[in-house]
PDB file of C-alpha atoms in Angstrom:
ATOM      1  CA  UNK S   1       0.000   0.000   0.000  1.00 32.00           C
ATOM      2  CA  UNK S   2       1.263   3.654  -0.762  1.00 32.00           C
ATOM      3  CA  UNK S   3       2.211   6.084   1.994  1.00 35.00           C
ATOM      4  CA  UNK S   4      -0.862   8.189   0.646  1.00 34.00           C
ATOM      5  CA  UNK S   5      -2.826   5.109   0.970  1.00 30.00           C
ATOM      6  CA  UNK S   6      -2.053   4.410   4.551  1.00 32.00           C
ATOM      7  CA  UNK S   7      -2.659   8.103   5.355  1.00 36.00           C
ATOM      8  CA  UNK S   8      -6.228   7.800   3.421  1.00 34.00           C
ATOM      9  CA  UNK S   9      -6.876   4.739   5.851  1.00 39.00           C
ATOM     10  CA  UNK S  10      -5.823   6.154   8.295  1.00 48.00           C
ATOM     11  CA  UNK S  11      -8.043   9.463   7.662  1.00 44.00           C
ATOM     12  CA  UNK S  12     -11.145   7.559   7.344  1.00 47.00           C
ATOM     13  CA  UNK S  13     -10.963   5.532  10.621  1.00 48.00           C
ATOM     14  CA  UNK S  14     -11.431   9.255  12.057  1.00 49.00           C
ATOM     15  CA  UNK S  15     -14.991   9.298  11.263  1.00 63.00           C
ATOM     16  CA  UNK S  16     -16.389   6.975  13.596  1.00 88.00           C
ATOM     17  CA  UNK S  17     -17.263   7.929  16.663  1.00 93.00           C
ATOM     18  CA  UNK S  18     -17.953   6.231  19.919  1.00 95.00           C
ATOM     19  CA  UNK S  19     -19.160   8.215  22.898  1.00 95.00           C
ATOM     20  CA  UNK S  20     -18.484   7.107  26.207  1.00 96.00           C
ATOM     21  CA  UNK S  21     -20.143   8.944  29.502  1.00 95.00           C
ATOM     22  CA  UNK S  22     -19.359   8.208  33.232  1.00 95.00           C
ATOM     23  CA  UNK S  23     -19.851  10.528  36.219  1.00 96.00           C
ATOM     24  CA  UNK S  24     -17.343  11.199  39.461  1.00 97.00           C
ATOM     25  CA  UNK S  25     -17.903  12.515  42.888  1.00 97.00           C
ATOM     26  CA  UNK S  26     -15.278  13.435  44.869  1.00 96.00           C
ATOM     27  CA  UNK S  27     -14.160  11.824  48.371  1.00 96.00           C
ATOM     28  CA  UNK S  28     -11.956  14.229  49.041  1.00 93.00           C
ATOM     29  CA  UNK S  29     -11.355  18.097  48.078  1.00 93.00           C
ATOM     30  CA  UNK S  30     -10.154  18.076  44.710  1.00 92.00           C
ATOM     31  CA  UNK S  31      -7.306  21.012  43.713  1.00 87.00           C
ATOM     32  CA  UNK S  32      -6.687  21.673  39.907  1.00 82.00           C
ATOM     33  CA  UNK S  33      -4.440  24.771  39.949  1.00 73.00           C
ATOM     34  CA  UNK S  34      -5.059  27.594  37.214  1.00 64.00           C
ATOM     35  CA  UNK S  35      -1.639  27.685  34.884  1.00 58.00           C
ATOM     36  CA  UNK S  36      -0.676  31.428  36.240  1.00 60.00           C
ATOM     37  CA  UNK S  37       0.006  32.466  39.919  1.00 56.00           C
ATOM     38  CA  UNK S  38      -1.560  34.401  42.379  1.00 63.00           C
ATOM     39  CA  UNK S  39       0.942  34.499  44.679  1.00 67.00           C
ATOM     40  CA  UNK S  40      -0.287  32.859  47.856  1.00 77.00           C
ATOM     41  CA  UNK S  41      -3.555  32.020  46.964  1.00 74.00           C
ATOM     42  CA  UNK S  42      -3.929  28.800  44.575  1.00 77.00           C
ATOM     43  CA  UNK S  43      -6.733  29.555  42.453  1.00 83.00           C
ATOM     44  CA  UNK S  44      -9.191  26.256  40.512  1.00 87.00           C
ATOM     45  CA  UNK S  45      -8.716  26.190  37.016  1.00 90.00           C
ATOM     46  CA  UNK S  46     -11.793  27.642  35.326  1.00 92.00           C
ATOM     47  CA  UNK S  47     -13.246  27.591  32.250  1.00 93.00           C
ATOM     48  CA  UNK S  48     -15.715  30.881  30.863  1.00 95.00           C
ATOM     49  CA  UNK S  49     -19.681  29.165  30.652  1.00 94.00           C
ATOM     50  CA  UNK S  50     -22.897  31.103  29.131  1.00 94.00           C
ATOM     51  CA  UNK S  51     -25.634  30.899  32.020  1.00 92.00           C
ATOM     52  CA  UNK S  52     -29.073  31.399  31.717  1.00 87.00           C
ATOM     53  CA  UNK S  53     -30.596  31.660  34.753  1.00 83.00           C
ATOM     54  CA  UNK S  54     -33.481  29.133  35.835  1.00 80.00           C
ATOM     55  CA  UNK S  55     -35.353  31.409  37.596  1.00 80.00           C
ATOM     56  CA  UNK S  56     -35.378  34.725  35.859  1.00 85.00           C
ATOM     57  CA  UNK S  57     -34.173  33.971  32.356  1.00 84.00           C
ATOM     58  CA  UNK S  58     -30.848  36.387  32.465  1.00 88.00           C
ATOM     59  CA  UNK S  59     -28.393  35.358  30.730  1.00 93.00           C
ATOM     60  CA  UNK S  60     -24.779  35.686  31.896  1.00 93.00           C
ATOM     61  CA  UNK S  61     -21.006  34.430  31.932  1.00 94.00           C
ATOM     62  CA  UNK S  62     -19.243  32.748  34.721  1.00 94.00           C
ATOM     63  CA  UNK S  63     -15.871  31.177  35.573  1.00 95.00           C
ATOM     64  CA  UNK S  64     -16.703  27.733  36.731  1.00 96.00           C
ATOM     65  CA  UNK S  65     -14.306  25.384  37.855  1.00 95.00           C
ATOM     66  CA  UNK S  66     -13.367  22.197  35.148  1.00 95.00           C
ATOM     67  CA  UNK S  67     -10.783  19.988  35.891  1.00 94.00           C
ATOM     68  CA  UNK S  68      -8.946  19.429  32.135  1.00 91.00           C
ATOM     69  CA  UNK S  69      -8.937  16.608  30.160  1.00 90.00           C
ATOM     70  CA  UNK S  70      -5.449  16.566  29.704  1.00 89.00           C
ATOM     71  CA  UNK S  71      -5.079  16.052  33.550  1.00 88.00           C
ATOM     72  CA  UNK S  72      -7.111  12.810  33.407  1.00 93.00           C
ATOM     73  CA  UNK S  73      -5.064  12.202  30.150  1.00 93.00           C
ATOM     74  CA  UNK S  74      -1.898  12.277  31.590  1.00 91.00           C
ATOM     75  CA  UNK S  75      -2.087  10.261  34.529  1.00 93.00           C
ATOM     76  CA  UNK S  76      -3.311   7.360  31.917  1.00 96.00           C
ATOM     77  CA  UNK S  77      -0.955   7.754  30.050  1.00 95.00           C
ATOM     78  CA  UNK S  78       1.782   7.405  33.254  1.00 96.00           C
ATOM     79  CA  UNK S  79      -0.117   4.206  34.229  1.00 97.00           C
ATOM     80  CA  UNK S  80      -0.251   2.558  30.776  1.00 97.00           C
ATOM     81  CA  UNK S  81       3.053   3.054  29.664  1.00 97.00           C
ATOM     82  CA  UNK S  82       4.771   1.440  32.974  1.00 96.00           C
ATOM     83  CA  UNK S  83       2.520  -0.919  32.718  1.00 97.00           C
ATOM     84  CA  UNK S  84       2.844  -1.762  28.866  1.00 97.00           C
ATOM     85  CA  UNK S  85       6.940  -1.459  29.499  1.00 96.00           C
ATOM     86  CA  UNK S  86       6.449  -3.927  32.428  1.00 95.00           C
ATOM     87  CA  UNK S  87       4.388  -6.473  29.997  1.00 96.00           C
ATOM     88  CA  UNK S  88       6.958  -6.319  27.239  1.00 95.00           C
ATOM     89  CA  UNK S  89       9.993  -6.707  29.759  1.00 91.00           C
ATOM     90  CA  UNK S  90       9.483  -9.536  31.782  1.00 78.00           C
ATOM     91  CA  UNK S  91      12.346 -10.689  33.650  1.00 80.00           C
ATOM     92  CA  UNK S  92      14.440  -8.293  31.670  1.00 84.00           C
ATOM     93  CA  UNK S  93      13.522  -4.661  32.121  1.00 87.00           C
ATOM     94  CA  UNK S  94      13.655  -2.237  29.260  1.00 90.00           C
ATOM     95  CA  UNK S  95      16.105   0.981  29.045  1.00 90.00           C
ATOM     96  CA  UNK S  96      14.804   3.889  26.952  1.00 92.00           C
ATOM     97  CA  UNK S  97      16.296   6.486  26.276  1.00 91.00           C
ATOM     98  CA  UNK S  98      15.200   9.877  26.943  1.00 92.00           C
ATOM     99  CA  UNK S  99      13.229  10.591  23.730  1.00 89.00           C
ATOM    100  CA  UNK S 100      11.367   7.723  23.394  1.00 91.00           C
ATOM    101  CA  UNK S 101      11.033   7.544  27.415  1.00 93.00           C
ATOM    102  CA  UNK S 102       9.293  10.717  27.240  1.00 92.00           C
ATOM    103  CA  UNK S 103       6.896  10.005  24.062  1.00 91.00           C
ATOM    104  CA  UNK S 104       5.192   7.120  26.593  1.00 94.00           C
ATOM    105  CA  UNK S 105       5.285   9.417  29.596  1.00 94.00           C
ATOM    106  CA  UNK S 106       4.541  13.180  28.600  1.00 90.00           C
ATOM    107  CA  UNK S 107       3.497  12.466  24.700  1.00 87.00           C
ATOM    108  CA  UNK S 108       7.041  13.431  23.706  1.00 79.00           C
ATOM    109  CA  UNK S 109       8.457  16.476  21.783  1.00 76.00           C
ATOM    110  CA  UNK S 110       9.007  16.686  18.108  1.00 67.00           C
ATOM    111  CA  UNK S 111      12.581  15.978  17.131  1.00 65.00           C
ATOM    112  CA  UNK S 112      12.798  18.253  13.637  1.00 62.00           C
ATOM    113  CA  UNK S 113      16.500  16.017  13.516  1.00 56.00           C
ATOM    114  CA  UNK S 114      15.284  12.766  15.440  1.00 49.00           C
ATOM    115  CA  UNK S 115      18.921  10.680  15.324  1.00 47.00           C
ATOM    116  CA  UNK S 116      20.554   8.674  13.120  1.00 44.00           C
ATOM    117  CA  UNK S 117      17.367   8.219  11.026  1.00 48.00           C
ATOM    118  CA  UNK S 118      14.263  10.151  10.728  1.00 57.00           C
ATOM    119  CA  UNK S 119      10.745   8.106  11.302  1.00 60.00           C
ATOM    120  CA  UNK S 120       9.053   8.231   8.069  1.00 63.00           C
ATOM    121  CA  UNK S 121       5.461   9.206   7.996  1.00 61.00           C
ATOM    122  CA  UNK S 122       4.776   5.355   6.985  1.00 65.00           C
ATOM    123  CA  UNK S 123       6.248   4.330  10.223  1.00 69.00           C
ATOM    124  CA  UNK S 124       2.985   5.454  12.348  1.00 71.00           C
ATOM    125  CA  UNK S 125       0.939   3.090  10.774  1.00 77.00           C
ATOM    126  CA  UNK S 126       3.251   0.147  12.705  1.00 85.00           C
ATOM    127  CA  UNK S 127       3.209   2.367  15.995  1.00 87.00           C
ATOM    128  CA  UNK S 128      -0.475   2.633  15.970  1.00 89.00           C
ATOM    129  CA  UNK S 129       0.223  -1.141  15.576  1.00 91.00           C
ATOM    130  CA  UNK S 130       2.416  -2.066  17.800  1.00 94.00           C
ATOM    131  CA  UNK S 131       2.286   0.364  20.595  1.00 95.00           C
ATOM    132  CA  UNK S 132      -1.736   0.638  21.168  1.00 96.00           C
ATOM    133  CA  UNK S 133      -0.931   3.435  24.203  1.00 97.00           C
ATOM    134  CA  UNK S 134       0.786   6.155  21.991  1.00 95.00           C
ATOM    135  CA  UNK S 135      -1.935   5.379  19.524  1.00 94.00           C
ATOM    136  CA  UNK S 136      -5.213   5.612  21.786  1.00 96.00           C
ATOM    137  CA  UNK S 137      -3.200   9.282  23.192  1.00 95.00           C
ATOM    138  CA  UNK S 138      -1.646  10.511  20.627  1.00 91.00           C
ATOM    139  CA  UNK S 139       2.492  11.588  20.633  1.00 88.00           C
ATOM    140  CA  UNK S 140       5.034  12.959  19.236  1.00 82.00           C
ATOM    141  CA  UNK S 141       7.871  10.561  18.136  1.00 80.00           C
ATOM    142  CA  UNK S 142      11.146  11.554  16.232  1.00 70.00           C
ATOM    143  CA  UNK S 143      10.179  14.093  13.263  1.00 70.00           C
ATOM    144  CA  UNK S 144       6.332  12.777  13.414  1.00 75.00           C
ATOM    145  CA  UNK S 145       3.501  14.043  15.641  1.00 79.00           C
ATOM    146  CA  UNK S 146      -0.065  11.988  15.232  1.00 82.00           C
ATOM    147  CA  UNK S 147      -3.172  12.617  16.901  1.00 89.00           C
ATOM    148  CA  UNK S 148      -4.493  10.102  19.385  1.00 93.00           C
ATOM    149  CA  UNK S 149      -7.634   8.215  19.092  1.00 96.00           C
ATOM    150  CA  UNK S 150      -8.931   9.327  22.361  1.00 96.00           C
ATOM    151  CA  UNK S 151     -10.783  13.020  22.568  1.00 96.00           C
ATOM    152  CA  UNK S 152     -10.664  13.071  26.423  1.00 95.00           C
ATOM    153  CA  UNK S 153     -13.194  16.102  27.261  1.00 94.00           C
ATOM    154  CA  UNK S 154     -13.071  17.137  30.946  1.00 95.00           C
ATOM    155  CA  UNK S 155     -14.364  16.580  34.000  1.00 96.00           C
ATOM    156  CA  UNK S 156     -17.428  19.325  34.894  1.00 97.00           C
ATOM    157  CA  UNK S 157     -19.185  19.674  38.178  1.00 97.00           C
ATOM    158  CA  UNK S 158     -23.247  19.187  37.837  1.00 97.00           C
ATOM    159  CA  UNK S 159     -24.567  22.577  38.974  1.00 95.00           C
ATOM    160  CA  UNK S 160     -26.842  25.142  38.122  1.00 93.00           C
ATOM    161  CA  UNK S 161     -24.324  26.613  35.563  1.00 94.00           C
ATOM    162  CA  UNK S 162     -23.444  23.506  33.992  1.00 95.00           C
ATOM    163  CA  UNK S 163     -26.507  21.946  32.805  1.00 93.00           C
ATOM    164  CA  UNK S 164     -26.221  22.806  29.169  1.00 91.00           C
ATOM    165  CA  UNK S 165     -22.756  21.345  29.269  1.00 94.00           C
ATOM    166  CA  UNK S 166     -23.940  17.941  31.397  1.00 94.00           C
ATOM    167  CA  UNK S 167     -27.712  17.309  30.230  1.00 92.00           C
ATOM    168  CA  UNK S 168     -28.381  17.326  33.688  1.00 92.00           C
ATOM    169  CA  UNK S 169     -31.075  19.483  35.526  1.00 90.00           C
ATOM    170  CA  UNK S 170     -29.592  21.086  38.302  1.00 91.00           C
ATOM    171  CA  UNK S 171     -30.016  23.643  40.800  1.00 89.00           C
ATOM    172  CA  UNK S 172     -27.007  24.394  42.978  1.00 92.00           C
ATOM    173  CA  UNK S 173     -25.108  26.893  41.572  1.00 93.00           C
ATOM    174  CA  UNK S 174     -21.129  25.760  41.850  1.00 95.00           C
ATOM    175  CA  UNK S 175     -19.471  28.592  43.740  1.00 93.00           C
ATOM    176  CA  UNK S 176     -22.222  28.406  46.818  1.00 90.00           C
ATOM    177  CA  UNK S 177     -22.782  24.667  47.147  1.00 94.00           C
ATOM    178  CA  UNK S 178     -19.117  23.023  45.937  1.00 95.00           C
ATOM    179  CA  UNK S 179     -16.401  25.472  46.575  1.00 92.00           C
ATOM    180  CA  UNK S 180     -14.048  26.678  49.361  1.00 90.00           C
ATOM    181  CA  UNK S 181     -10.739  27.153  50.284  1.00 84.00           C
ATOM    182  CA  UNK S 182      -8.324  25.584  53.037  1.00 79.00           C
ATOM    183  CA  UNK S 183      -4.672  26.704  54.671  1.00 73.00           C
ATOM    184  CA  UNK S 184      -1.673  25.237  54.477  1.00 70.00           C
ATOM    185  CA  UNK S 185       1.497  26.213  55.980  1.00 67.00           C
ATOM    186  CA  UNK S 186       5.210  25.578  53.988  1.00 63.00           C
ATOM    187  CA  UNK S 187       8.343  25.818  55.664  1.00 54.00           C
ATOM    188  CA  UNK S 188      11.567  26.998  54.443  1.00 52.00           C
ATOM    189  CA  UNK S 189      13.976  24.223  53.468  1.00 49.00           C
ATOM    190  CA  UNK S 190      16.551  26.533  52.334  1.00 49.00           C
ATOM    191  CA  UNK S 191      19.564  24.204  50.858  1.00 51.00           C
ATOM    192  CA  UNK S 192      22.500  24.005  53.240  1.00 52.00           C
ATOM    193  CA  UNK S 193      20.412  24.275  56.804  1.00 51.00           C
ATOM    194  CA  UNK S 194      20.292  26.926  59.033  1.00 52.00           C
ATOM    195  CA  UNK S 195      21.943  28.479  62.033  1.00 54.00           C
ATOM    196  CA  UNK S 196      21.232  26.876  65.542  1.00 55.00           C
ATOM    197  CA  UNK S 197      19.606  30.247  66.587  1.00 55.00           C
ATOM    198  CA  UNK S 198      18.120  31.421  63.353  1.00 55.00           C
ATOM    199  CA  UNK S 199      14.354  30.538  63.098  1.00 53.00           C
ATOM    200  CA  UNK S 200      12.483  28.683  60.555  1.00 51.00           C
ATOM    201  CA  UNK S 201      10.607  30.914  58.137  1.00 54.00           C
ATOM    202  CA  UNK S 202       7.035  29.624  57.558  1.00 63.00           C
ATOM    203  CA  UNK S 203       4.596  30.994  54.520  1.00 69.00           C
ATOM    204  CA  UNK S 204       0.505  30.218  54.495  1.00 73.00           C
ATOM    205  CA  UNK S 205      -1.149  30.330  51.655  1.00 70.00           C
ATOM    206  CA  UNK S 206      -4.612  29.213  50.639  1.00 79.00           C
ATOM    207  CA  UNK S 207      -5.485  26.915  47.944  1.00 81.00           C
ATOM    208  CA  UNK S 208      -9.409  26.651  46.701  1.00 87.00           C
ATOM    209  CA  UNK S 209     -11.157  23.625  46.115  1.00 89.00           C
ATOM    210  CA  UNK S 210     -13.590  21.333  45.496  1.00 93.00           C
ATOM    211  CA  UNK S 211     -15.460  19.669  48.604  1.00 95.00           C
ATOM    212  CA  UNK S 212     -15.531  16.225  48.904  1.00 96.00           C
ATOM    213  CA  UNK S 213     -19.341  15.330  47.417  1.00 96.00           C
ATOM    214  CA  UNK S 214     -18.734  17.418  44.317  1.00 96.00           C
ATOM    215  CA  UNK S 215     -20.303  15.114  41.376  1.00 97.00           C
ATOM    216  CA  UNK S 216     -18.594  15.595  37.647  1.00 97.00           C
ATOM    217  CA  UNK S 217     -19.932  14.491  34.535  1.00 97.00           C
ATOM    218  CA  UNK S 218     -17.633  13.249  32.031  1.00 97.00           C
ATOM    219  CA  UNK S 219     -17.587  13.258  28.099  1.00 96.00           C
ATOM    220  CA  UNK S 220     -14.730  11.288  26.320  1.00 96.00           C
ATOM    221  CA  UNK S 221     -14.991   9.983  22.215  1.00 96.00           C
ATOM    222  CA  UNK S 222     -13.395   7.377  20.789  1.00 96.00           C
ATOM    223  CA  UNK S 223     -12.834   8.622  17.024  1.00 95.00           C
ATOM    224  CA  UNK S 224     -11.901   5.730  14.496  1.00 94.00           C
ATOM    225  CA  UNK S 225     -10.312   3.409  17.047  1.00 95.00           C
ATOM    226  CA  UNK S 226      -9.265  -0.301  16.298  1.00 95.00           C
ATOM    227  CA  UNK S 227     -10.401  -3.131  18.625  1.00 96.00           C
ATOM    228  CA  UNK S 228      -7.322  -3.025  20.331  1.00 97.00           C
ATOM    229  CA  UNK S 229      -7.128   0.478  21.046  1.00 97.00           C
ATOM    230  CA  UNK S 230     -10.846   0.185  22.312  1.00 97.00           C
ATOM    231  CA  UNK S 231      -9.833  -2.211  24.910  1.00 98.00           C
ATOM    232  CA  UNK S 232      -6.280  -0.282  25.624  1.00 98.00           C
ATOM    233  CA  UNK S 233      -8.871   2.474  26.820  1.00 98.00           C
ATOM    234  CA  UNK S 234     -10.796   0.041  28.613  1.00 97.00           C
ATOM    235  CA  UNK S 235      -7.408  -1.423  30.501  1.00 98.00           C
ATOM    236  CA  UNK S 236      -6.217   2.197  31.265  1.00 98.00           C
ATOM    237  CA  UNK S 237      -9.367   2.952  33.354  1.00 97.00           C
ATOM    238  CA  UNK S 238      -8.731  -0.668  35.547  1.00 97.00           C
ATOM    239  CA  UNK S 239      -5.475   0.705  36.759  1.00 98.00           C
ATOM    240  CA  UNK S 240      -6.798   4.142  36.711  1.00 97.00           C
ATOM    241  CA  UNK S 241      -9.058   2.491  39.431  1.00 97.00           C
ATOM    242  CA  UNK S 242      -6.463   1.445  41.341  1.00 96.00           C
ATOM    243  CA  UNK S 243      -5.744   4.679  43.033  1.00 93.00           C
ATOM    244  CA  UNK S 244      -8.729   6.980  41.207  1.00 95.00           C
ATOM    245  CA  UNK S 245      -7.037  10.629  41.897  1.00 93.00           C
ATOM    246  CA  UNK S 246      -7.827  14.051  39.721  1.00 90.00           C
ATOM    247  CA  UNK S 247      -5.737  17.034  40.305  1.00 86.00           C
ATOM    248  CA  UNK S 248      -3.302  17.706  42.251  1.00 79.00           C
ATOM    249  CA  UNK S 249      -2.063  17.872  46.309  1.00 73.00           C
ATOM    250  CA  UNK S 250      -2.722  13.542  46.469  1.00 75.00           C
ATOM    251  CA  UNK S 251      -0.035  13.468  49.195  1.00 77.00           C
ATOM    252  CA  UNK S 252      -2.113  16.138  51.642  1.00 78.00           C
ATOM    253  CA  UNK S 253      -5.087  14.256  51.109  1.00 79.00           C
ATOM    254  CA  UNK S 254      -6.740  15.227  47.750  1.00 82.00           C
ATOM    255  CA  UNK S 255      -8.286  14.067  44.634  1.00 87.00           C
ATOM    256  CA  UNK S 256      -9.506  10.671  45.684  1.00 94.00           C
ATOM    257  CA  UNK S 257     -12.859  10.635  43.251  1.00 95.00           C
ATOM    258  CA  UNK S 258     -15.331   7.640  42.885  1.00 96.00           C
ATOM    259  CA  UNK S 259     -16.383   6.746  38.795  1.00 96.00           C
ATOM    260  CA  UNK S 260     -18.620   4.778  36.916  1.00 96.00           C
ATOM    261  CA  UNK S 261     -19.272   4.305  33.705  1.00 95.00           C
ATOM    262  CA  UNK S 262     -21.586   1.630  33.305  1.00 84.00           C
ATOM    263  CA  UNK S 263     -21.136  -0.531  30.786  1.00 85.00           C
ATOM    264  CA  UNK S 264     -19.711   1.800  28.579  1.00 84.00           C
ATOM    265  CA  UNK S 265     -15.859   0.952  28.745  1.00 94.00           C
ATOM    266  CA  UNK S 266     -14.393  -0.991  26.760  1.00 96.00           C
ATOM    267  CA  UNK S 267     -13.294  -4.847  27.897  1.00 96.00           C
ATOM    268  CA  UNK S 268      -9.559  -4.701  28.561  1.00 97.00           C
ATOM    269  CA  UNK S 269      -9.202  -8.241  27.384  1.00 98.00           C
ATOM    270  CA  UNK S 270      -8.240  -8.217  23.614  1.00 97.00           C
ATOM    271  CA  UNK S 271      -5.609  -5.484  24.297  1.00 98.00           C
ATOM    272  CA  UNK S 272      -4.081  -7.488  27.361  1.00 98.00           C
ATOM    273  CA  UNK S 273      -4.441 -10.830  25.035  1.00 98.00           C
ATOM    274  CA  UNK S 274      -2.575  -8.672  21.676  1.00 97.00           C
ATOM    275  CA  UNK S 275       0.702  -7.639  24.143  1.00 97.00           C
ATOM    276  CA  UNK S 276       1.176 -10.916  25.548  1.00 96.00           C
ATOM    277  CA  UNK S 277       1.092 -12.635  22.160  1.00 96.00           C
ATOM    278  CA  UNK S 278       3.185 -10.764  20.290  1.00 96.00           C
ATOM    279  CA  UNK S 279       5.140  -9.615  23.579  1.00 95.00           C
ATOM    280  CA  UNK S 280       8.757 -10.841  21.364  1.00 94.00           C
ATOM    281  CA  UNK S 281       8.054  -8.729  18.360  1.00 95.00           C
ATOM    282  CA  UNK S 282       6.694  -5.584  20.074  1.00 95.00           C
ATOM    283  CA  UNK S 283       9.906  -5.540  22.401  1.00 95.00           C
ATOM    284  CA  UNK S 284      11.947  -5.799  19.232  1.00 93.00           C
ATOM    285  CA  UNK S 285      10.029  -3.162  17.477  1.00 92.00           C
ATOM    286  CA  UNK S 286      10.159  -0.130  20.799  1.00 93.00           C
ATOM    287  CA  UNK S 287      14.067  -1.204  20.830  1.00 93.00           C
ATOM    288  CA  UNK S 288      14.576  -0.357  16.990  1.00 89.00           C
ATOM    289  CA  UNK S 289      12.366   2.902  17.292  1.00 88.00           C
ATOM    290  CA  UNK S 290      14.424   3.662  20.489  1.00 89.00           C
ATOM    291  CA  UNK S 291      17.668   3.512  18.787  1.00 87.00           C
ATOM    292  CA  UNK S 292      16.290   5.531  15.851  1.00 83.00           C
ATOM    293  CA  UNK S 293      15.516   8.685  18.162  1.00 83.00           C
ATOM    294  CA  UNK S 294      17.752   8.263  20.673  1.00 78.00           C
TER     295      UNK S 294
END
């Protein structure tokens, strides 16, 4: 098949779509920092809404608080990747280096001179193959950047505000029902110690959240995905479930969230089934694409 052949294929997997819903609450406060600072106050991460109001029709904007798909999107990718590395290794663990190590972990960076050999456009269609992760995610690998499979769409909180967004009738508007804010204290670990009479310099700062209770509704599409892709997604949620966190501040106690989504995930099975059969060949394959980047 030609190169413009495999990118025509490729193209028209794009137009099916699979929807999948589910819906959180949180069991503890969740904390999803905005991207600028506010010096000691850690703001949520908003997103502008159109509101019109239930009860007299006015129409409005607010800030309401989202937590972003490519939060959720990131932390599956973490989990899948150590775990697909694990599967592929067995009892001898694989060494990437830095490039490719940071395509499975952070969706990589495009390389406009990636080593010894550029990756051809041709060579996505056998990483798509081969490595179902970066293809359900989307990366960057060498001179090549393709879009992942998964749209991930974020996580929303089902108030008053919202409704439009969740196709869920609610009343409780977000800032007066879900929100607040908490202390903490950090101390100043200055490198090298201090003095045996100098005291130790303490900052508060405040950092908004979520209150444990909060419920989400979540969105996520499958476009054009393969059967093994479909059940990568599916696998990525059991670990996911391991440990279900969203945002940030896990070690103080946030982000633990329930989820369900029915019966709408994907069964893991095929995908677990496709990496231990062809464990040999898909080892061989990272290794060569390794070298080729590194």
């Amino acid at each position: 098949m030609s190169e413009d052949l495999l990118l025509e294929a490729d193209h028209d997997l794009s137009s099916s779509v699979e929807t999948i819903e589910g819906r959180y609450v949180a069991r503890q406060p969740i904390s999803h920092g905005a991207d600028t600072s506010t010096g000691i106050v850690q703001r949520l991460r908003t997103q502008k809404v159109t509101v019109t109001d239930p009860d007299t029709g006015e129409v409005y904007t607010e800030d309401v608080p989202v937590i972003s798909g490519n939060s959720l999107r990131g932390q599956l990718r973490d989990l899948l990747a150590t775990d697909f590395l694990e599967r592929i290794s067995a009892e001898d663990p694989i060494e990437l280096h830095d490039p490719l190590f940071n395509t499975f972990y952070s969706g990589g960076t495009l390389q406009r001179e990636a080593g010894p050999a550029k990756i051809k456009r041709r060579m996505i269609q056998n990483i798509r193959e081969k490595i179902p992760p970066l293809s359900l995610l989307g990366s960057a690998v060498g001179s090549q950047l393709f879009d992942g499979r998964l749209d991930m769409g974020s996580l929303w909180p089902v108030c008053m505000e919202t409704r439009d967004i969740t196709g869920t009738e609610a009343h409780r508007p977000v800032y007066g029902a879900y929100v607040d804010s908490t202390f903490y204290t950090r101390s100043d670990d200055r490198e090298g110690g201090r003095q045996d009479d100098e005291a130790v310099q303490q900052m508060r700062y405040r950092v908004h959240v979520l209150v444990p209770g909060t419920p989400f509704a979540h969105r996520m599409a499958l476009r054009g995905a393969t059967e093994i892709e479909r059940a990568c997604l599916g696998h990525a949620f059991d670990l996911f479930a391991q440990q279900p966190t969203i945002g940030g501040m896990s070690a103080r106690g946030h982000g633990l969230v329930d989820f369900e989504y029915g019966d709408d995930l994907p069964d893991p099975d095929p995908y677990l089934k496709y990496v231990a059969d062809n464990r040999d060949e898909i080892r061989e394959y990272v290794t060569e694409i390794d070298e080729k980047i590194a």
